[in-house]
Tab-separated table of C-alpha atoms and ligand atoms in Angstrom:
chain	number	residue	atom	x	y	z
A	1	UNK	CA	-0.341	0.116	-0.004
A	2	UNK	CA	1.675	3.435	-0.914
A	3	UNK	CA	0.530	7.019	0.374
A	4	UNK	CA	1.134	9.920	-0.525
A	5	UNK	CA	1.698	12.813	2.259
A	6	UNK	CA	1.317	16.359	1.185
A	7	UNK	CA	3.274	18.368	3.567
A	8	UNK	CA	4.870	15.118	4.880
A	9	UNK	CA	8.285	16.824	6.007
A	10	UNK	CA	6.493	19.341	8.429
A	11	UNK	CA	6.027	18.664	12.352
A	12	UNK	CA	2.811	16.575	11.794
A	13	UNK	CA	3.673	14.758	8.517
A	14	UNK	CA	6.986	13.795	9.566
A	15	UNK	CA	5.408	12.051	12.504
A	16	UNK	CA	2.582	10.446	10.182
A	17	UNK	CA	5.411	9.370	7.615
A	18	UNK	CA	7.142	7.271	10.602
A	19	UNK	CA	3.724	5.641	11.980
A	20	UNK	CA	3.097	4.496	8.315
A	21	UNK	CA	6.565	3.489	7.683
A	22	UNK	CA	6.236	1.741	10.955
A	23	UNK	CA	2.866	-0.091	9.737
A	24	UNK	CA	4.510	-1.848	6.889
A	25	UNK	CA	3.493	1.191	4.552
A	26	UNK	CA	5.284	2.647	1.309
A	27	UNK	CA	5.369	6.450	1.655
A	28	UNK	CA	6.114	9.186	-0.654
A	29	UNK	CA	6.555	13.008	0.666
A	30	UNK	CA	5.780	15.677	-1.584
A	31	UNK	CA	6.054	18.866	-0.016
A	32	UNK	CA	7.655	22.138	-1.304
A	33	UNK	CA	9.606	22.361	2.009
A	34	UNK	CA	8.420	26.496	2.214
A	35	UNK	CA	7.902	25.124	6.073
A	36	UNK	CA	10.167	22.577	6.916
A	37	UNK	CA	13.866	21.297	6.317
A	38	UNK	CA	15.077	18.651	4.124
A	39	UNK	CA	17.038	17.058	7.566
A	40	UNK	CA	13.442	15.795	8.929
A	41	UNK	CA	13.727	12.885	5.617
A	42	UNK	CA	16.937	11.737	7.000
A	43	UNK	CA	15.666	11.596	10.680
A	44	UNK	CA	12.802	9.670	9.608
A	45	UNK	CA	15.502	6.905	8.099
A	46	UNK	CA	17.120	7.185	10.857
A	47	UNK	CA	13.959	5.988	13.571
A	48	UNK	CA	12.617	3.742	10.727
A	49	UNK	CA	15.319	2.206	8.618
A	50	UNK	CA	13.790	3.549	5.916
A	51	UNK	CA	13.870	6.765	3.889
A	52	UNK	CA	10.520	7.887	2.508
A	53	UNK	CA	10.541	8.800	-1.421
A	54	UNK	CA	10.723	12.612	-1.591
A	55	UNK	CA	8.848	14.774	-4.363
A	56	UNK	CA	9.417	18.432	-4.116
A	57	UNK	CA	6.338	20.038	-5.623
A	58	UNK	CA	3.745	22.681	-4.820
A	59	UNK	CA	0.170	21.461	-4.160
A	60	UNK	CA	-0.793	24.189	-6.587
A	61	UNK	CA	1.201	22.693	-9.723
A	62	UNK	CA	-1.601	20.094	-11.215
A	63	UNK	CA	1.122	18.847	-13.628
A	64	UNK	CA	3.784	18.361	-10.850
A	65	UNK	CA	0.973	16.570	-8.901
A	66	UNK	CA	-0.365	14.361	-11.952
A	67	UNK	CA	3.051	13.363	-12.711
A	68	UNK	CA	3.628	12.330	-9.225
A	69	UNK	CA	0.226	10.484	-8.831
A	70	UNK	CA	1.111	8.657	-11.580
A	71	UNK	CA	4.095	6.910	-10.580
A	72	UNK	CA	2.826	4.574	-7.700
A	73	UNK	CA	-0.583	2.492	-7.276
A	74	UNK	CA	-1.710	5.296	-4.986
A	75	UNK	CA	-4.021	4.059	-2.365
A	76	UNK	CA	-4.407	6.693	-0.645
A	77	UNK	CA	-3.315	10.683	-0.106
A	78	UNK	CA	-2.870	12.213	3.371
A	79	UNK	CA	-3.223	16.124	2.792
A	80	UNK	CA	-1.144	18.119	5.056
A	81	UNK	CA	0.350	20.775	2.940
A	82	UNK	CA	-0.804	24.208	3.843
A	83	UNK	CA	0.353	27.570	5.810
A	84	UNK	CA	-1.056	27.117	9.626
A	85	UNK	CA	-0.446	30.718	11.450
A	86	UNK	CA	-3.764	32.513	12.148
A	87	UNK	CA	-2.129	35.665	12.461
A	88	UNK	CA	-0.365	35.720	9.018
A	89	UNK	CA	-3.463	34.560	7.429
A	90	UNK	CA	-5.216	37.861	8.316
A	91	UNK	CA	-2.117	39.896	6.640
A	92	UNK	CA	-1.674	37.662	4.224
A	93	UNK	CA	-5.189	36.566	3.622
A	94	UNK	CA	-5.235	35.768	-0.287
A	95	UNK	CA	-1.505	33.828	0.084
A	96	UNK	CA	-3.861	31.647	2.546
A	97	UNK	CA	-6.305	30.978	0.261
A	98	UNK	CA	-4.360	30.097	-2.625
A	99	UNK	CA	-2.392	27.759	-0.912
A	100	UNK	CA	-4.793	26.262	1.257
A	101	UNK	CA	-8.085	26.361	-0.883
A	102	UNK	CA	-6.868	26.173	-4.153
A	103	UNK	CA	-4.157	24.328	-3.048
A	104	UNK	CA	-6.806	21.211	-1.847
A	105	UNK	CA	-8.920	21.292	-5.087
A	106	UNK	CA	-5.566	21.239	-6.997
A	107	UNK	CA	-4.968	18.141	-5.740
A	108	UNK	CA	-8.512	16.634	-5.389
A	109	UNK	CA	-8.457	17.411	-9.403
A	110	UNK	CA	-5.285	15.554	-9.742
A	111	UNK	CA	-6.429	12.572	-7.655
A	112	UNK	CA	-9.756	12.544	-10.003
A	113	UNK	CA	-7.649	12.418	-13.025
A	114	UNK	CA	-5.206	9.816	-11.737
A	115	UNK	CA	-7.934	7.867	-10.518
A	116	UNK	CA	-6.370	7.979	-6.665
A	117	UNK	CA	-9.952	7.483	-4.723
A	118	UNK	CA	-9.034	8.232	-1.220
A	119	UNK	CA	-7.837	11.529	0.705
A	120	UNK	CA	-7.373	12.162	4.608
A	121	UNK	CA	-7.414	15.774	5.346
A	122	UNK	CA	-5.733	17.657	7.845
A	123	UNK	CA	-8.552	20.296	9.524
A	124	UNK	CA	-9.081	22.025	12.538
A	125	UNK	CA	-10.635	22.433	15.343
A	126	UNK	CA	-10.892	26.271	14.842
A	127	UNK	CA	-13.501	25.235	12.187
A	128	UNK	CA	-15.999	25.740	14.857
A	129	UNK	CA	-15.313	29.256	16.083
A	130	UNK	CA	-17.046	30.055	19.618
A	131	UNK	CA	-18.623	27.065	21.527
A	132	UNK	CA	-22.166	26.955	21.882
A	133	UNK	CA	-21.273	23.755	24.216
A	134	UNK	CA	-18.354	21.855	25.306
A	135	UNK	CA	-17.219	19.178	24.170
A	136	UNK	CA	-16.816	20.101	20.669
A	137	UNK	CA	-19.085	17.440	18.995
A	138	UNK	CA	-18.352	17.116	14.802
A	139	UNK	CA	-22.346	18.320	14.659
A	140	UNK	CA	-21.547	21.568	16.270
A	141	UNK	CA	-21.981	24.792	14.398
A	142	UNK	CA	-19.001	25.900	12.535
A	143	UNK	CA	-18.352	29.612	12.436
A	144	UNK	CA	-14.505	30.064	12.048
A	145	UNK	CA	-13.444	33.568	12.751
A	146	UNK	CA	-9.848	33.584	11.417
A	147	UNK	CA	-9.084	33.462	7.537
A	148	UNK	CA	-6.827	30.360	8.066
A	149	UNK	CA	-10.122	28.782	9.620
A	150	UNK	CA	-12.427	29.949	6.504
A	151	UNK	CA	-9.803	28.454	4.725
A	152	UNK	CA	-9.870	24.970	6.126
A	153	UNK	CA	-13.737	24.719	6.528
A	154	UNK	CA	-13.737	25.759	2.224
A	155	UNK	CA	-11.455	23.219	1.876
A	156	UNK	CA	-13.584	20.759	3.868
A	157	UNK	CA	-16.840	21.952	1.927
A	158	UNK	CA	-15.057	21.365	-1.459
A	159	UNK	CA	-13.826	18.196	-0.759
A	160	UNK	CA	-17.323	17.012	0.439
A	161	UNK	CA	-19.062	18.178	-2.580
A	162	UNK	CA	-16.250	16.356	-4.665
A	163	UNK	CA	-16.609	13.356	-2.684
A	164	UNK	CA	-20.279	12.866	-4.184
A	165	UNK	CA	-18.753	14.464	-7.475
A	166	UNK	CA	-18.023	12.185	-10.691
A	167	UNK	CA	-15.229	10.416	-10.375
A	168	UNK	CA	-15.888	10.580	-6.577
A	169	UNK	CA	-13.646	10.256	-3.669
A	170	UNK	CA	-13.793	9.320	-0.195
A	171	UNK	CA	-12.734	11.719	2.077
A	172	UNK	CA	-11.813	11.842	5.997
A	173	UNK	CA	-11.964	15.320	7.303
A	174	UNK	CA	-9.754	15.133	10.604
A	175	UNK	CA	-9.901	17.873	13.288
A	176	UNK	CA	-7.235	18.430	14.837
A	177	UNK	CA	-7.416	19.850	18.571
A	178	UNK	CA	-3.730	21.213	19.748
A	179	UNK	CA	-0.756	18.872	18.507
A	180	UNK	CA	2.131	19.119	20.610
A	181	UNK	CA	5.133	17.070	21.318
A	182	UNK	CA	7.568	15.123	19.648
A	183	UNK	CA	8.270	11.352	18.344
A	184	UNK	CA	9.678	9.788	21.957
A	185	UNK	CA	13.492	9.314	19.848
A	186	UNK	CA	13.674	13.082	20.185
A	187	UNK	CA	14.769	13.224	16.369
A	188	UNK	CA	11.894	14.699	15.071
A	189	UNK	CA	9.783	17.636	16.384
A	190	UNK	CA	8.344	20.838	16.031
A	191	UNK	CA	10.748	23.464	15.122
A	192	UNK	CA	9.075	26.890	14.261
A	193	UNK	CA	11.648	29.568	11.778
A	194	UNK	CA	10.869	32.576	14.203
A	195	UNK	CA	9.595	33.393	17.547
A	196	UNK	CA	6.740	30.435	18.317
A	197	UNK	CA	2.904	31.617	18.261
A	198	UNK	CA	1.986	28.231	19.577
A	199	UNK	CA	2.180	27.699	23.404
A	200	UNK	CA	4.089	24.619	23.859
A	201	UNK	CA	7.391	25.314	21.377
A	202	UNK	CA	7.326	28.783	23.253
A	203	UNK	CA	7.509	27.316	26.712
A	204	UNK	CA	10.081	24.897	25.378
A	205	UNK	CA	12.338	27.880	24.170
A	206	UNK	CA	11.817	29.553	27.488
A	207	UNK	CA	12.876	26.340	29.029
A	208	UNK	CA	15.927	25.557	27.491
A	209	UNK	CA	16.983	29.476	27.567
A	210	UNK	CA	16.533	30.901	24.378
A	211	UNK	CA	13.705	33.195	25.093
A	212	UNK	CA	13.457	34.943	28.637
A	213	UNK	CA	9.481	34.889	29.813
A	214	UNK	CA	6.729	33.379	28.643
A	215	UNK	CA	3.776	35.635	27.890
A	216	UNK	CA	0.336	34.296	29.622
A	217	UNK	CA	-2.327	35.979	27.186
A	218	UNK	CA	-5.099	36.714	29.640
A	219	UNK	CA	-5.740	35.782	33.327
A	220	UNK	CA	-9.306	36.737	33.393
A	221	UNK	CA	-10.781	34.309	31.583
A	222	UNK	CA	-14.132	32.114	33.032
A	223	UNK	CA	-11.476	29.319	33.566
A	224	UNK	CA	-10.321	27.337	36.950
A	225	UNK	CA	-7.544	29.967	37.131
A	226	UNK	CA	-7.904	32.379	34.434
A	227	UNK	CA	-5.748	31.402	31.811
A	228	UNK	CA	-6.986	29.726	28.137
A	229	UNK	CA	-7.954	25.697	27.970
A	230	UNK	CA	-7.144	23.682	25.198
A	231	UNK	CA	-7.082	20.279	24.320
A	232	UNK	CA	-3.686	19.324	23.787
A	233	UNK	CA	-2.867	15.783	21.745
A	234	UNK	CA	0.130	14.376	21.481
A	235	UNK	CA	1.927	14.480	17.988
A	236	UNK	CA	2.297	10.545	18.002
A	237	UNK	CA	-1.181	9.973	18.603
A	238	UNK	CA	-2.148	12.145	16.020
A	239	UNK	CA	-0.315	10.444	13.638
A	240	UNK	CA	-1.992	6.786	14.782
A	241	UNK	CA	-5.295	8.464	14.218
A	242	UNK	CA	-4.170	9.057	10.488
A	243	UNK	CA	-2.954	4.923	10.275
A	244	UNK	CA	-6.914	4.756	11.671
A	245	UNK	CA	-8.008	7.085	9.010
A	246	UNK	CA	-6.378	5.148	6.044
A	247	UNK	CA	-7.956	1.987	7.400
A	248	UNK	CA	-11.583	3.652	7.132
A	249	UNK	CA	-11.587	6.271	4.195
A	250	UNK	CA	-12.685	3.854	1.586
A	251	UNK	CA	-16.019	2.360	3.745
A	252	UNK	CA	-17.698	5.539	4.026
A	253	UNK	CA	-17.924	8.950	1.092
A	254	UNK	CA	-16.978	11.480	3.757
A	255	UNK	CA	-16.634	11.287	7.400
A	256	UNK	CA	-15.823	14.388	9.448
A	257	UNK	CA	-13.557	13.142	12.810
A	258	UNK	CA	-12.092	15.396	15.681
A	259	UNK	CA	-8.516	14.177	17.150
A	260	UNK	CA	-8.462	15.439	20.537
A	261	UNK	CA	-8.336	13.967	23.900
A	262	UNK	CA	-11.752	15.118	25.285
A	263	UNK	CA	-9.611	16.760	28.151
A	264	UNK	CA	-8.972	20.766	28.636
A	265	UNK	CA	-5.523	22.045	30.431
A	266	UNK	CA	-4.849	25.540	31.022
A	267	UNK	CA	-1.763	27.417	30.125
A	268	UNK	CA	-0.876	27.620	33.805
A	269	UNK	CA	-0.930	23.763	34.067
A	270	UNK	CA	0.425	23.420	31.055
A	271	UNK	CA	3.463	25.982	32.876
A	272	UNK	CA	3.618	23.416	35.973
A	273	UNK	CA	3.585	20.089	33.572
A	274	UNK	CA	6.598	21.122	31.793
A	275	UNK	CA	8.209	22.329	35.021
A	276	UNK	CA	7.638	19.291	36.625
A	277	UNK	CA	9.534	16.780	33.749
A	278	UNK	CA	11.957	19.415	33.089
A	279	UNK	CA	13.173	20.589	36.255
A	280	UNK	CA	13.463	24.006	34.911
A	281	UNK	CA	11.641	27.003	35.976
A	282	UNK	CA	9.375	28.597	33.179
A	283	UNK	CA	9.197	32.538	34.184
A	284	UNK	CA	6.130	33.913	33.117
A	285	UNK	CA	4.260	36.996	33.424
A	286	UNK	CA	0.805	37.875	32.731
A	287	UNK	CA	-0.364	39.777	29.318
A	288	UNK	CA	-3.457	41.293	27.821
A	289	UNK	CA	-5.807	38.897	25.971
A	290	UNK	CA	-4.503	37.824	22.374
A	291	UNK	CA	-7.115	39.106	19.513
A	292	UNK	CA	-9.048	36.397	18.460
A	293	UNK	CA	-8.462	33.339	21.237
A	294	UNK	CA	-11.454	31.580	23.090
A	295	UNK	CA	-11.317	31.153	26.788
A	296	UNK	CA	-11.821	27.351	26.538
A	297	UNK	CA	-12.108	24.899	24.109
A	298	UNK	CA	-11.572	20.628	23.753
A	299	UNK	CA	-13.470	17.777	21.783
A	300	UNK	CA	-15.758	15.211	22.062
A	301	UNK	CA	-13.813	12.193	21.364
A	302	UNK	CA	-16.979	9.866	20.488
A	303	UNK	CA	-16.733	9.776	16.962
A	304	UNK	CA	-13.382	8.815	16.592
A	305	UNK	CA	-13.656	5.811	19.010
A	306	UNK	CA	-17.005	4.707	16.995
A	307	UNK	CA	-15.655	5.020	13.901
A	308	UNK	CA	-11.927	4.895	13.662
A	309	UNK	CA	-11.488	2.792	17.224
A	310	UNK	CA	-8.952	5.602	18.188
A	311	UNK	CA	-8.205	7.241	21.012
A	312	UNK	CA	-5.680	9.539	22.792
A	313	UNK	CA	-3.341	7.106	25.039
A	314	UNK	CA	-0.755	10.169	26.338
A	315	UNK	CA	-1.335	12.433	28.937
A	316	UNK	CA	-0.003	15.992	29.257
A	317	UNK	CA	2.921	14.853	31.058
A	318	UNK	CA	4.184	12.413	28.193
A	319	UNK	CA	3.642	15.630	25.797
A	320	UNK	CA	5.977	17.585	28.044
A	321	UNK	CA	8.170	15.054	28.571
A	322	UNK	CA	8.695	14.830	24.740
A	323	UNK	CA	8.805	18.193	23.871
A	324	UNK	CA	11.411	18.689	26.183
A	325	UNK	CA	13.546	16.044	24.784
A	326	UNK	CA	13.298	17.103	21.398
A	327	UNK	CA	14.222	20.796	22.604
A	328	UNK	CA	17.128	19.512	25.172
A	329	UNK	CA	18.484	17.054	21.996
A	330	UNK	CA	17.840	19.679	19.220
A	331	UNK	CA	18.506	23.290	20.588
A	332	UNK	CA	18.453	25.122	17.696
A	333	UNK	CA	16.043	22.730	15.797
A	334	UNK	CA	16.653	20.707	12.480
A	335	UNK	CA	19.945	23.097	11.875
A	336	UNK	CA	21.442	20.868	14.702
A	337	UNK	CA	22.587	18.083	12.381
B	401	NAD	P1	4.071	22.571	9.385
B	401	NAD	O1	3.905	24.114	8.694
B	401	NAD	O2	5.263	21.989	9.920
B	401	NAD	O3	3.896	21.125	7.795
B	401	NAD	C1	3.275	21.812	6.501
B	401	NAD	C2	4.028	21.061	5.412
B	401	NAD	O4	3.551	21.468	4.271
B	401	NAD	C3	5.533	21.872	5.646
B	401	NAD	O5	6.352	21.195	5.230
B	401	NAD	C4	5.461	22.779	4.209
B	401	NAD	O6	6.580	23.298	3.500
B	401	NAD	C5	4.621	22.173	3.587
B	401	NAD	N1	3.770	23.103	2.744
B	401	NAD	C6	3.280	24.138	2.597
B	401	NAD	N2	2.883	24.385	1.790
B	401	NAD	C7	2.620	24.024	0.751
B	401	NAD	C8	2.629	23.880	-0.801
B	401	NAD	N3	1.952	24.921	-1.415
B	401	NAD	N4	2.851	22.465	-1.825
B	401	NAD	C9	3.549	21.624	-0.587
B	401	NAD	N5	3.932	21.492	0.782
B	401	NAD	C10	3.545	22.917	1.253
B	401	NAD	O7	2.491	22.169	9.741
B	401	NAD	P2	2.096	21.013	10.550
B	401	NAD	O8	1.446	21.719	12.204
B	401	NAD	O9	3.083	19.955	10.107
B	401	NAD	O10	0.404	20.954	10.174
B	401	NAD	C11	-0.054	20.499	8.805
B	401	NAD	C12	-1.292	20.664	8.780
B	401	NAD	O11	-2.204	20.582	9.922
B	401	NAD	C13	-1.985	21.814	8.166
B	401	NAD	O12	-2.646	21.769	7.072
B	401	NAD	C14	-2.296	22.648	9.297
B	401	NAD	O13	-3.155	23.511	8.883
B	401	NAD	C15	-2.949	21.545	9.878
B	401	NAD	N6	-3.112	22.008	11.583
B	401	NAD	C16	-2.026	22.151	12.308
B	401	NAD	C17	-2.214	22.439	13.730
B	401	NAD	C18	-1.034	22.358	14.444
B	401	NAD	O14	-1.363	23.143	15.522
B	401	NAD	N7	0.325	22.162	14.397
B	401	NAD	C19	-3.546	22.505	14.118
B	401	NAD	C20	-4.475	22.213	12.901
B	401	NAD	C21	-4.474	21.727	11.731
B	402	UFG	N1	-0.971	31.343	24.770
B	402	UFG	C1	-0.165	32.147	25.698
B	402	UFG	N2	1.166	32.410	25.700
B	402	UFG	C2	1.775	32.123	24.534
B	402	UFG	C3	1.272	31.407	23.198
B	402	UFG	C4	-0.032	30.907	23.675
B	402	UFG	O1	-0.848	32.326	26.589
B	402	UFG	O2	2.830	32.546	23.955
B	402	UFG	C5	-2.489	30.733	24.903
B	402	UFG	C6	-3.239	31.074	24.209
B	402	UFG	O3	-3.582	32.541	24.499
B	402	UFG	C7	-4.207	30.130	24.128
B	402	UFG	C8	-3.132	28.625	24.433
B	402	UFG	O4	-1.880	29.512	25.157
B	402	UFG	O5	-4.604	30.369	25.532
B	402	UFG	C9	-3.311	27.815	23.144
B	402	UFG	O6	-2.830	28.683	22.211
B	402	UFG	P1	-1.805	28.264	21.223
B	402	UFG	O7	-0.955	29.265	20.284
B	402	UFG	O8	-0.966	27.127	21.231
B	402	UFG	O9	-3.001	27.388	20.327
B	402	UFG	P2	-4.074	27.795	19.999
B	402	UFG	O10	-5.454	27.148	20.612
B	402	UFG	O11	-4.598	29.200	19.687
B	402	UFG	O12	-4.437	27.374	18.004
B	402	UFG	C10	-3.880	26.169	18.058
B	402	UFG	C11	-3.232	26.346	16.348
B	402	UFG	C12	-3.922	26.508	15.172
B	402	UFG	C13	-5.318	25.360	15.126
B	402	UFG	C14	-5.445	25.463	16.911
B	402	UFG	C15	-6.677	24.187	16.629
B	402	UFG	O13	-2.530	27.686	16.225
B	402	UFG	O14	-3.844	26.661	14.113
B	402	UFG	O15	-4.643	25.226	17.648
B	402	UFG	O16	-7.125	23.904	17.910
B	402	UFG	F1	-5.939	25.887	14.501
């Protein structure tokens, strides 16, 4: 079974490559490396003993996709390639629609032309917007309030429509909550280019001494300690969810599934957990709320369990331990070759 992974050199994609190779699948990475480092392929080989085949290409390039999809008998595509910064999506909206929406459309067209039927798509919990009720179930209303979230929703919608067109596709849409952590080897992990936007890599950089202090955005939310609550999910659990999705994708036209743990953790609880596993002091200061942030949300995992037989196994302590292991072994990310 050969699987194409668009964006396979990125944070989540590299962990999916490892899970798939270890599950005996043949993997082809299709990536333009705009937000990843070629060294990651070498690291995947060091973990699994096998380097995935790599095609350097852009998901908006339909001819390059057709050529890559024609080179093997692909059973499925896992589509992760995309841009993911909420803040950048506000200042560079056209670029986000082009990459995330047009890129998904071109990929679907290339799959239709080459007879590849099955796609697993990386969506995001951000498609829900402000929750009416928690935990978030897949049938909750969808009202994203960033351009990034709207590109994910539009990609979900176009794939769902194409699934019912001719030739049809089978689609599993995975709505990730907050992926964190890294492979237990510490060989692959999250490697943001600039100052991290997200909480866990920011904490890691404070713990290792590359950043002086964590700004905690808001301490007046209606939560237990006043800080924001999220559903952090270990990236290796998330990767296992993709293996389960590949086993399921041919059984149903369109399936939308949350991948989270069902448990909420506040910013201060995450800082405490990281301090406990690292033994490092993590200085923090309260700062104003970040524009567009929601107080609290976490997933219902019922659909994932019932349809994919998947649930997250690793807890917050595991996530912090593995993030810290990666940070310690690679203080400068993939530049530490
Ligand atoms: P990442 O930036 O580490 O990986 C994305 C990969 O896609 C990179 O290797 C990049 O080079 C590649 N890429 C980007 N645009 C491309 C294009 N036009 N053509 C080919 N390759 C391209 O991000 P990640 O955290 O691994 O996220 C993967 C996917 O999961 C994204 O679609 C993201 O929106 C989604 N997602 C991520 C999170 C998160 O918190 N990390 C949460 C929800 C959803
Ligand atoms: N936070 C801080 N300080 C920081 C960074 C974050 O206090 O330096 C807080 C935020 O205010 C929030 C929590 O930590 O309360 C988590 O923030 P992240 O930026 O780590 O994650 P988000 O929930 O804002 O968003 C992430 C991804 C999105 C994705 C979403 C899915 O960035 O792309 O998860 O749930 F869509």
